[in-house]
């Protein structure tokens, strides 16, 4: 998880240049969760969607919050933005994690891929949830099992950090 969080920090630094400092973010992950294995490139597509779908003429300033918390035996990583909400019909399509193209030309393959890789690695009870915030913005939650720190050699080679 530490490597994934570092990668999105770097990604956000790059986006900050392209969006002329109209982005703020905060990444909050207690150190005890940083060694939790997570498939590579799990968080970046979610962050990228905040820019592709949430940043528009009405939402010129983007704030992204990434928070990792423990919930029972799992780690929940919430990625929250203050951009545009997802239309309800489209949200229903996205949360089915199908790869069908929508009317706006987006196929949802990024989130479907992330969801499926998490489920393949950890089991069907894990993956993504996506919901609109009440006023504006979207919260995507990544649910993975919490695992105590292990050496890299003890982890199966499944594309996990």
XYZ file of N, CA, C and O in Angstrom:
644
model
N 0.831 -1.186 0.000
C 0.000 0.000 0.000
C 0.879 1.255 0.000
O 0.559 2.244 -0.651
N 1.981 1.199 0.715
C 2.877 2.358 0.762
C 3.314 2.764 -0.643
O 3.298 3.949 -0.992
N 3.691 1.793 -1.468
C 4.132 2.092 -2.839
C 2.993 2.665 -3.680
O 3.204 3.566 -4.487
N 1.786 2.168 -3.502
C 0.626 2.700 -4.230
C 0.360 4.151 -3.834
O 0.089 4.994 -4.692
N 0.429 4.433 -2.551
C 0.194 5.797 -2.076
C 1.286 6.744 -2.564
O 1.001 7.894 -2.932
N 2.509 6.265 -2.594
C 3.610 7.078 -3.118
C 3.394 7.380 -4.599
O 3.618 8.507 -5.057
N 2.928 6.379 -5.348
C 2.690 6.576 -6.774
C 1.578 7.605 -7.016
O 1.701 8.457 -7.898
N 0.510 7.567 -6.225
C -0.547 8.556 -6.467
C -0.100 9.948 -6.025
O -0.530 10.944 -6.608
N 0.778 10.019 -5.045
C 1.351 11.314 -4.666
C 2.108 11.903 -5.859
O 1.943 13.083 -6.192
N 2.903 11.086 -6.517
C 3.642 11.534 -7.699
C 2.689 11.895 -8.837
O 2.892 12.896 -9.532
N 1.658 11.089 -9.038
C 0.671 11.364 -10.079
C -0.019 12.708 -9.823
O -0.202 13.517 -10.735
N -0.391 12.959 -8.576
C -1.056 14.216 -8.237
C -0.120 15.410 -8.417
O -0.559 16.488 -8.838
N 1.156 15.229 -8.132
C 2.126 16.301 -8.386
C 2.173 16.663 -9.865
O 2.241 17.841 -10.223
N 2.109 15.665 -10.725
C 2.100 15.907 -12.180
C 0.811 16.603 -12.594
O 0.828 17.584 -13.341
N -0.324 16.121 -12.107
C -1.616 16.740 -12.441
C -1.670 18.189 -11.946
O -2.270 19.040 -12.604
N -1.049 18.453 -10.819
C -1.026 19.806 -10.271
C -0.431 20.799 -11.279
O -0.923 21.916 -11.429
N 0.569 20.372 -12.000
C 1.193 21.221 -13.023
C 0.202 21.475 -14.157
O -0.003 22.606 -14.582
N -0.435 20.421 -14.639
C -1.378 20.543 -15.754
C -2.633 21.330 -15.428
O -3.236 21.947 -16.295
N -3.039 21.313 -14.169
C -4.253 22.014 -13.761
C -3.958 23.333 -13.053
O -4.812 23.866 -12.349
N -2.776 23.862 -13.255
C -2.392 25.196 -12.779
C -2.741 25.419 -11.303
O -3.392 26.384 -10.938
N -2.320 24.478 -10.481
C -2.496 24.605 -9.035
C -3.957 24.722 -8.587
O -4.253 25.360 -7.587
N -4.862 24.110 -9.329
C -6.273 24.109 -8.951
C -6.667 22.802 -8.268
O -7.825 22.430 -8.248
N -5.686 22.127 -7.712
C -5.911 20.827 -7.079
C -5.329 20.869 -5.668
O -4.244 21.406 -5.454
N -6.067 20.315 -4.739
C -5.509 20.071 -3.415
C -5.788 18.617 -3.065
O -6.736 18.018 -3.576
N -4.968 18.077 -2.200
C -5.182 16.699 -1.795
C -4.563 16.448 -0.432
O -3.689 17.183 0.026
N -5.055 15.394 0.183
C -4.530 14.934 1.457
C -4.575 13.417 1.439
O -5.596 12.821 1.077
N -3.464 12.808 1.803
C -3.388 11.354 1.884
C -3.135 10.997 3.342
O -2.132 11.409 3.918
N -4.080 10.255 3.933
C -3.992 9.894 5.335
C -4.043 8.379 5.465
O -5.115 7.773 5.308
N -2.879 7.796 5.727
C -2.799 6.345 5.897
C -1.904 6.051 7.098
O -0.698 6.315 7.047
N -2.475 5.538 8.172
C -1.638 5.170 9.308
C -0.544 4.187 8.888
O -0.772 3.291 8.054
N 0.612 4.359 9.457
C 1.779 3.542 9.088
C 1.514 2.043 9.221
O 2.009 1.249 8.419
N 0.694 1.662 10.188
C 0.444 0.228 10.405
C -0.267 -0.437 9.226
O -0.274 -1.658 9.123
N -0.873 0.351 8.321
C -1.547 -0.225 7.153
C -0.681 -0.195 5.896
O -1.041 -0.789 4.884
N 0.432 0.500 5.940
C 1.230 0.730 4.741
C 1.835 -0.534 4.138
O 2.147 -0.556 2.966
N 1.991 -1.578 4.920
C 2.564 -2.821 4.393
C 1.497 -3.797 3.889
O 1.807 -4.903 3.468
N 0.231 -3.389 3.924
C -0.851 -4.240 3.433
C -0.701 -4.429 1.927
O -0.586 -3.456 1.185
N -0.681 -5.671 1.450
C -0.556 -5.908 0.004
C -1.786 -5.395 -0.751
O -2.920 -5.515 -0.271
N -1.528 -4.842 -1.922
C -2.592 -4.333 -2.784
C -2.112 -4.496 -4.221
O -0.934 -4.273 -4.508
N -2.977 -4.910 -5.143
C -2.535 -5.017 -6.538
C -2.011 -3.677 -7.053
O -2.542 -2.612 -6.710
N -0.980 -3.754 -7.850
C -0.393 -2.538 -8.428
C -1.411 -1.825 -9.307
O -2.274 -2.451 -9.910
N -1.297 -0.514 -9.373
C -2.183 0.343 -10.164
C -3.655 0.160 -9.782
O -4.523 0.096 -10.622
N -3.898 0.081 -8.483
C -5.264 0.033 -7.980
C -5.814 1.439 -7.770
O -6.943 1.734 -8.160
N -5.040 2.315 -7.177
C -5.540 3.631 -6.791
C -5.459 4.672 -7.905
O -6.322 5.535 -8.002
N -4.444 4.593 -8.748
C -4.242 5.616 -9.785
C -5.433 5.760 -10.723
O -5.855 6.883 -11.014
N -6.040 4.679 -11.223
C -7.202 4.860 -12.111
C -8.376 5.556 -11.423
O -9.129 6.290 -12.067
N -8.514 5.359 -10.122
C -9.593 6.011 -9.376
C -9.321 7.508 -9.287
O -10.211 8.327 -9.519
N -8.090 7.859 -8.962
C -7.698 9.270 -8.894
C -7.856 9.913 -10.274
O -8.381 11.020 -10.404
N -7.423 9.220 -11.298
C -7.524 9.747 -12.672
C -8.977 10.037 -13.041
O -9.277 11.050 -13.679
N -9.901 9.181 -12.616
C -11.322 9.413 -12.897
C -11.826 10.704 -12.265
O -12.744 11.338 -12.793
N -11.236 11.098 -11.141
C -11.619 12.369 -10.515
C -11.384 13.534 -11.464
O -12.148 14.494 -11.481
N -10.333 13.450 -12.250
C -10.018 14.514 -13.198
C -10.834 14.387 -14.486
O -11.386 15.360 -14.976
N -10.933 13.184 -15.002
C -11.630 12.976 -16.272
C -13.113 13.293 -16.151
O -13.698 13.933 -17.017
N -13.739 12.862 -15.052
C -15.188 12.978 -14.926
C -15.660 14.049 -13.945
O -16.809 14.479 -14.018
N -14.822 14.456 -13.022
C -15.282 15.377 -11.992
C -14.883 16.825 -12.195
O -15.453 17.727 -11.601
N -13.916 17.071 -13.043
C -13.368 18.407 -13.237
C -13.984 18.990 -14.490
O -13.751 18.513 -15.595
N -14.853 19.995 -14.324
C -15.521 20.588 -15.479
C -15.699 22.084 -15.244
O -15.137 22.645 -14.310
N -16.503 22.741 -16.068
C -16.693 24.191 -15.948
C -17.291 24.599 -14.613
O -17.031 25.685 -14.116
N -18.124 23.755 -14.028
C -18.729 24.063 -12.733
C -17.815 23.697 -11.566
O -17.954 24.234 -10.479
N -16.917 22.773 -11.786
C -16.031 22.271 -10.737
C -14.591 22.531 -11.154
O -13.892 21.643 -11.617
N -14.169 23.762 -10.993
C -12.839 24.176 -11.454
C -11.739 23.885 -10.442
O -10.571 23.882 -10.796
N -12.092 23.675 -9.204
C -11.108 23.399 -8.169
C -11.385 22.007 -7.624
O -12.500 21.709 -7.202
N -10.408 21.153 -7.655
C -10.600 19.774 -7.234
C -9.862 19.506 -5.932
O -8.680 19.812 -5.804
N -10.578 18.929 -4.988
C -9.996 18.501 -3.726
C -10.162 16.987 -3.637
O -11.274 16.472 -3.811
N -9.067 16.301 -3.387
C -9.090 14.841 -3.294
C -8.577 14.438 -1.919
O -7.533 14.916 -1.477
N -9.336 13.582 -1.271
C -8.967 13.065 0.046
C -8.826 11.549 -0.065
O -9.734 10.879 -0.569
N -7.697 11.022 0.389
C -7.461 9.581 0.410
C -7.244 9.197 1.869
O -6.341 9.720 2.526
N -8.080 8.304 2.359
C -8.026 7.932 3.771
C -8.100 6.418 3.908
O -9.024 5.795 3.367
N -7.151 5.856 4.623
C -7.156 4.416 4.899
C -7.552 4.199 6.352
O -7.005 4.840 7.260
N -8.529 3.317 6.558
C -8.985 2.996 7.901
C -9.161 1.487 8.026
O -9.296 0.782 7.010
N -9.197 1.015 9.215
C -9.425 -0.399 9.468
C -10.891 -0.599 9.776
O -11.498 0.173 10.531
N -11.498 -1.608 9.183
C -12.880 -1.971 9.457
C -12.895 -3.484 9.668
O -12.836 -4.254 8.702
N -12.913 -3.905 10.911
C -12.839 -5.333 11.214
C -11.508 -5.899 10.759
O -10.451 -5.415 11.162
N -11.560 -6.883 9.880
C -10.329 -7.513 9.384
C -9.881 -6.911 8.051
O -8.974 -7.439 7.421
N -10.518 -5.837 7.640
C -10.228 -5.241 6.341
C -9.640 -3.847 6.468
O -9.771 -3.188 7.493
N -9.001 -3.406 5.391
C -8.567 -2.019 5.253
C -9.455 -1.401 4.184
O -9.620 -1.967 3.096
N -10.053 -0.267 4.504
C -10.887 0.471 3.560
C -10.149 1.742 3.182
O -9.781 2.529 4.058
N -9.930 1.909 1.904
C -9.252 3.098 1.401
C -10.295 3.911 0.656
O -10.798 3.482 -0.387
N -10.650 5.059 1.209
C -11.644 5.930 0.582
C -10.945 7.004 -0.221
O -10.064 7.693 0.290
N -11.347 7.132 -1.473
C -10.878 8.199 -2.348
C -12.083 9.084 -2.603
O -13.052 8.667 -3.235
N -12.032 10.279 -2.082
C -13.161 11.197 -2.126
C -12.767 12.442 -2.912
O -11.670 12.969 -2.745
N -13.670 12.902 -3.787
C -13.416 14.155 -4.499
C -14.637 15.059 -4.388
O -15.717 14.621 -4.026
N -14.437 16.331 -4.700
C -15.523 17.306 -4.629
C -15.995 17.714 -6.022
O -16.590 18.760 -6.192
N -15.746 16.879 -7.006
C -16.145 17.184 -8.376
C -17.607 16.889 -8.627
O -18.426 16.805 -7.712
N -17.932 16.738 -9.884
C -19.307 16.449 -10.292
C -19.728 15.062 -9.811
O -18.923 14.128 -9.787
N -20.993 14.940 -9.433
C -21.553 13.631 -9.110
C -21.730 12.826 -10.397
O -21.763 13.378 -11.490
N -21.870 11.537 -10.244
C -22.125 10.659 -11.378
C -23.637 10.552 -11.544
O -24.340 10.254 -10.564
N -24.172 10.784 -12.741
C -25.618 10.609 -12.930
C -26.050 9.211 -12.454
O -25.348 8.221 -12.678
N -27.208 9.138 -11.799
C -27.650 7.891 -11.169
C -27.683 6.700 -12.132
O -27.275 5.604 -11.773
N -28.171 6.916 -13.345
C -28.228 5.807 -14.315
C -26.830 5.286 -14.612
O -26.591 4.087 -14.642
N -25.902 6.209 -14.814
C -24.512 5.826 -15.112
C -23.869 5.172 -13.897
O -23.128 4.209 -14.032
N -24.163 5.676 -12.700
C -23.612 5.085 -11.483
C -24.061 3.631 -11.355
O -23.269 2.758 -10.992
N -25.310 3.355 -11.697
C -25.809 1.979 -11.679
C -25.044 1.084 -12.642
O -24.716 -0.056 -12.314
N -24.724 1.604 -13.828
C -23.943 0.835 -14.799
C -22.531 0.590 -14.283
O -22.005 -0.519 -14.383
N -21.928 1.642 -13.733
C -20.550 1.530 -13.260
C -20.451 0.522 -12.124
O -19.540 -0.312 -12.102
N -21.378 0.574 -11.180
C -21.279 -0.297 -10.007
C -21.596 -1.760 -10.323
O -21.389 -2.624 -9.478
N -22.053 -2.029 -11.540
C -22.176 -3.418 -11.985
C -20.853 -3.909 -12.546
O -20.686 -5.086 -12.835
N -19.905 -2.976 -12.719
C -18.558 -3.254 -13.206
C -18.552 -4.025 -14.516
O -17.742 -4.901 -14.740
N -19.512 -3.651 -15.378
C -19.484 -4.196 -16.726
C -18.596 -3.285 -17.561
O -18.306 -2.155 -17.180
N -18.190 -3.759 -18.696
C -17.302 -2.974 -19.554
C -18.056 -2.433 -20.766
O -17.484 -2.209 -21.811
N -19.350 -2.202 -20.587
C -20.174 -1.682 -21.672
C -19.963 -0.180 -21.807
O -19.907 0.539 -20.823
N -19.869 0.283 -23.027
C -19.648 1.706 -23.282
C -20.915 2.504 -23.011
O -22.010 2.098 -23.334
N -20.723 3.662 -22.394
C -21.856 4.538 -22.101
C -22.058 5.514 -23.254
O -21.254 5.586 -24.183
N -23.111 6.311 -23.155
C -23.426 7.289 -24.196
C -22.326 8.334 -24.349
O -22.136 8.878 -25.428
N -21.578 8.594 -23.265
C -20.514 9.598 -23.359
C -19.203 9.016 -23.886
O -18.190 9.698 -23.946
N -19.212 7.757 -24.260
C -18.038 7.142 -24.877
C -17.078 6.481 -23.898
O -16.078 5.909 -24.305
N -17.375 6.523 -22.615
C -16.508 5.883 -21.629
C -17.015 4.487 -21.353
O -18.207 4.241 -21.246
N -16.077 3.542 -21.209
C -16.492 2.155 -21.066
C -16.337 1.605 -19.658
O -16.729 0.481 -19.411
N -15.766 2.338 -18.729
C -15.648 1.854 -17.359
C -14.666 0.720 -17.189
O -14.641 0.072 -16.142
N -13.839 0.478 -18.187
C -12.927 -0.656 -18.121
C -11.887 -0.495 -17.023
O -11.484 -1.463 -16.396
N -11.477 0.733 -16.722
C -10.474 0.953 -15.681
C -10.958 0.494 -14.320
O -10.282 -0.277 -13.630
N -12.139 0.945 -13.922
C -12.677 0.554 -12.619
C -13.059 -0.923 -12.596
O -12.846 -1.601 -11.590
N -13.612 -1.424 -13.681
C -13.959 -2.848 -13.748
C -12.708 -3.710 -13.619
O -12.701 -4.730 -12.917
N -11.628 -3.280 -14.251
C -10.361 -4.004 -14.173
C -9.827 -4.006 -12.740
O -9.420 -5.051 -12.226
N -9.836 -2.848 -12.095
C -9.359 -2.747 -10.710
C -10.207 -3.637 -9.802
O -9.673 -4.414 -8.993
N -11.513 -3.542 -9.930
C -12.435 -4.340 -9.112
C -12.166 -5.839 -9.281
O -12.052 -6.581 -8.301
N -12.043 -6.259 -10.524
C -11.836 -7.680 -10.805
C -10.485 -8.177 -10.298
O -10.380 -9.278 -9.752
N -9.436 -7.376 -10.440
C -8.113 -7.790 -9.955
C -8.107 -7.935 -8.436
O -7.502 -8.864 -7.898
N -8.793 -7.051 -7.736
C -8.888 -7.173 -6.274
C -9.627 -8.448 -5.901
O -9.195 -9.212 -5.034
N -10.737 -8.724 -6.569
C -11.539 -9.920 -6.263
C -10.771 -11.204 -6.586
O -10.851 -12.174 -5.834
N -10.048 -11.208 -7.682
C -9.254 -12.390 -8.035
C -8.151 -12.651 -7.013
O -7.843 -13.795 -6.700
N -7.565 -11.584 -6.529
C -6.446 -11.714 -5.588
C -6.913 -12.081 -4.179
O -6.336 -12.909 -3.509
N -8.007 -11.441 -3.726
C -8.382 -11.577 -2.323
C -9.703 -12.303 -2.079
O -9.972 -12.725 -0.968
N -10.571 -12.401 -3.083
C -11.852 -13.077 -2.904
C -13.019 -12.165 -3.237
O -12.873 -10.944 -3.324
N -14.213 -12.751 -3.420
C -15.379 -11.992 -3.899
C -15.920 -10.958 -2.916
O -16.684 -10.077 -3.311
N -15.543 -11.015 -1.662
C -16.036 -10.039 -0.693
C -15.250 -8.730 -0.739
O -15.607 -7.764 -0.065
N -14.209 -8.670 -1.563
C -13.366 -7.479 -1.667
C -13.584 -6.794 -3.004
O -14.169 -7.359 -3.913
N -13.118 -5.577 -3.121
C -13.249 -4.843 -4.376
C -13.568 -3.386 -4.141
O -13.141 -2.796 -3.144
N -14.351 -2.812 -5.052
C -14.686 -1.397 -5.019
C -16.158 -1.173 -4.717
O -17.000 -1.971 -5.113
N -16.432 -0.066 -4.050
C -17.787 0.473 -3.974
C -17.688 1.934 -4.413
O -16.675 2.593 -4.163
N -18.724 2.410 -5.069
C -18.724 3.782 -5.583
C -20.068 4.400 -5.252
O -21.116 3.795 -5.497
N -20.023 5.618 -4.714
C -21.274 6.310 -4.389
C -21.068 7.815 -4.519
O -19.962 8.322 -4.368
N -22.143 8.508 -4.803
C -22.127 9.966 -4.848
C -22.219 10.499 -3.427
O -22.883 9.912 -2.570
N -21.587 11.644 -3.203
C -21.773 12.364 -1.951
C -23.103 13.103 -2.040
O -23.669 13.252 -3.119
N -23.621 13.571 -0.923
C -24.930 14.227 -0.920
C -24.964 15.484 -1.773
O -25.882 15.681 -2.554
N -24.007 16.363 -1.627
C -24.015 17.629 -2.370
C -23.333 17.490 -3.722
O -23.943 17.649 -4.754
N -22.037 17.229 -3.697
C -21.280 17.044 -4.931
C -20.064 16.204 -4.627
O -19.555 16.201 -3.525
N -19.617 15.482 -5.634
C -18.451 14.644 -5.454
C -18.790 13.176 -5.401
O -19.956 12.778 -5.368
N -17.732 12.379 -5.407
C -17.857 10.925 -5.451
C -16.908 10.323 -4.420
O -15.808 10.836 -4.204
N -17.340 9.239 -3.805
C -16.482 8.479 -2.896
C -16.343 7.074 -3.464
O -17.338 6.373 -3.666
N -15.116 6.681 -3.732
C -14.818 5.315 -4.159
C -14.064 4.656 -3.019
O -13.081 5.198 -2.517
N -14.538 3.495 -2.604
C -13.903 2.778 -1.504
C -13.289 1.483 -2.026
O -13.956 0.710 -2.711
N -12.028 1.288 -1.703
C -11.304 0.064 -2.022
C -11.269 -0.758 -0.738
O -10.812 -0.279 0.297
N -11.767 -1.983 -0.819
C -11.792 -2.849 0.358
C -10.865 -4.028 0.105
O -11.047 -4.779 -0.864
N -9.855 -4.141 0.970
C -8.880 -5.228 0.877
C -8.661 -5.791 2.282
O -8.903 -5.106 3.273
N -8.207 -7.041 2.376
C -7.960 -7.588 3.712
C -6.712 -6.973 4.333
O -5.726 -6.710 3.637
N -6.766 -6.726 5.633
C -5.588 -6.247 6.343
C -4.673 -7.432 6.585
O -5.119 -8.491 7.010
N -3.422 -7.259 6.272
C -2.423 -8.285 6.556
C -1.267 -7.626 7.263
O -0.835 -6.542 6.876
N -0.782 -8.291 8.286
C 0.391 -7.787 8.987
C 1.561 -7.742 8.011
O 1.580 -8.463 7.010
N 2.521 -6.904 8.305
C 3.701 -6.756 7.446
C 4.398 -8.097 7.275
O 4.582 -8.848 8.222
N 4.753 -8.394 6.038
C 5.497 -9.599 5.692
C 6.664 -9.171 4.821
O 6.641 -8.108 4.215
N 7.632 -10.023 4.721
C 8.719 -9.714 3.794
C 8.220 -9.930 2.390
O 7.304 -10.732 2.153
N 8.804 -9.233 1.431
C 8.358 -9.374 0.035
C 8.452 -10.812 -0.439
O 7.627 -11.276 -1.203
N 9.477 -11.536 0.003
C 9.652 -12.923 -0.452
C 8.538 -13.825 0.058
O 8.303 -14.885 -0.495
N 7.822 -13.413 1.113
C 6.747 -14.235 1.659
C 5.428 -14.017 0.920
O 4.482 -14.760 1.112
N 5.362 -12.991 0.075
C 4.126 -12.715 -0.644
C 4.075 -13.460 -1.962
O 5.087 -13.560 -2.665
N 2.910 -13.996 -2.333
C 2.801 -14.611 -3.657
C 2.973 -13.534 -4.723
O 2.616 -12.401 -4.526
N 3.543 -13.913 -5.839
C 3.779 -12.952 -6.928
C 2.488 -12.787 -7.719
O 2.258 -13.441 -8.714
N 1.634 -11.876 -7.235
C 0.344 -11.629 -7.896
C 0.205 -10.170 -8.276
O -0.870 -9.615 -8.294
N 1.334 -9.536 -8.543
C 1.287 -8.128 -8.921
C 0.876 -7.231 -7.782
O 0.245 -6.222 -7.980
N 1.209 -7.632 -6.565
C 0.880 -6.823 -5.403
C 2.125 -6.154 -4.873
O 3.218 -6.692 -4.958
N 1.913 -4.972 -4.318
C 3.004 -4.264 -3.638
C 3.166 -4.828 -2.245
O 2.259 -5.262 -1.634
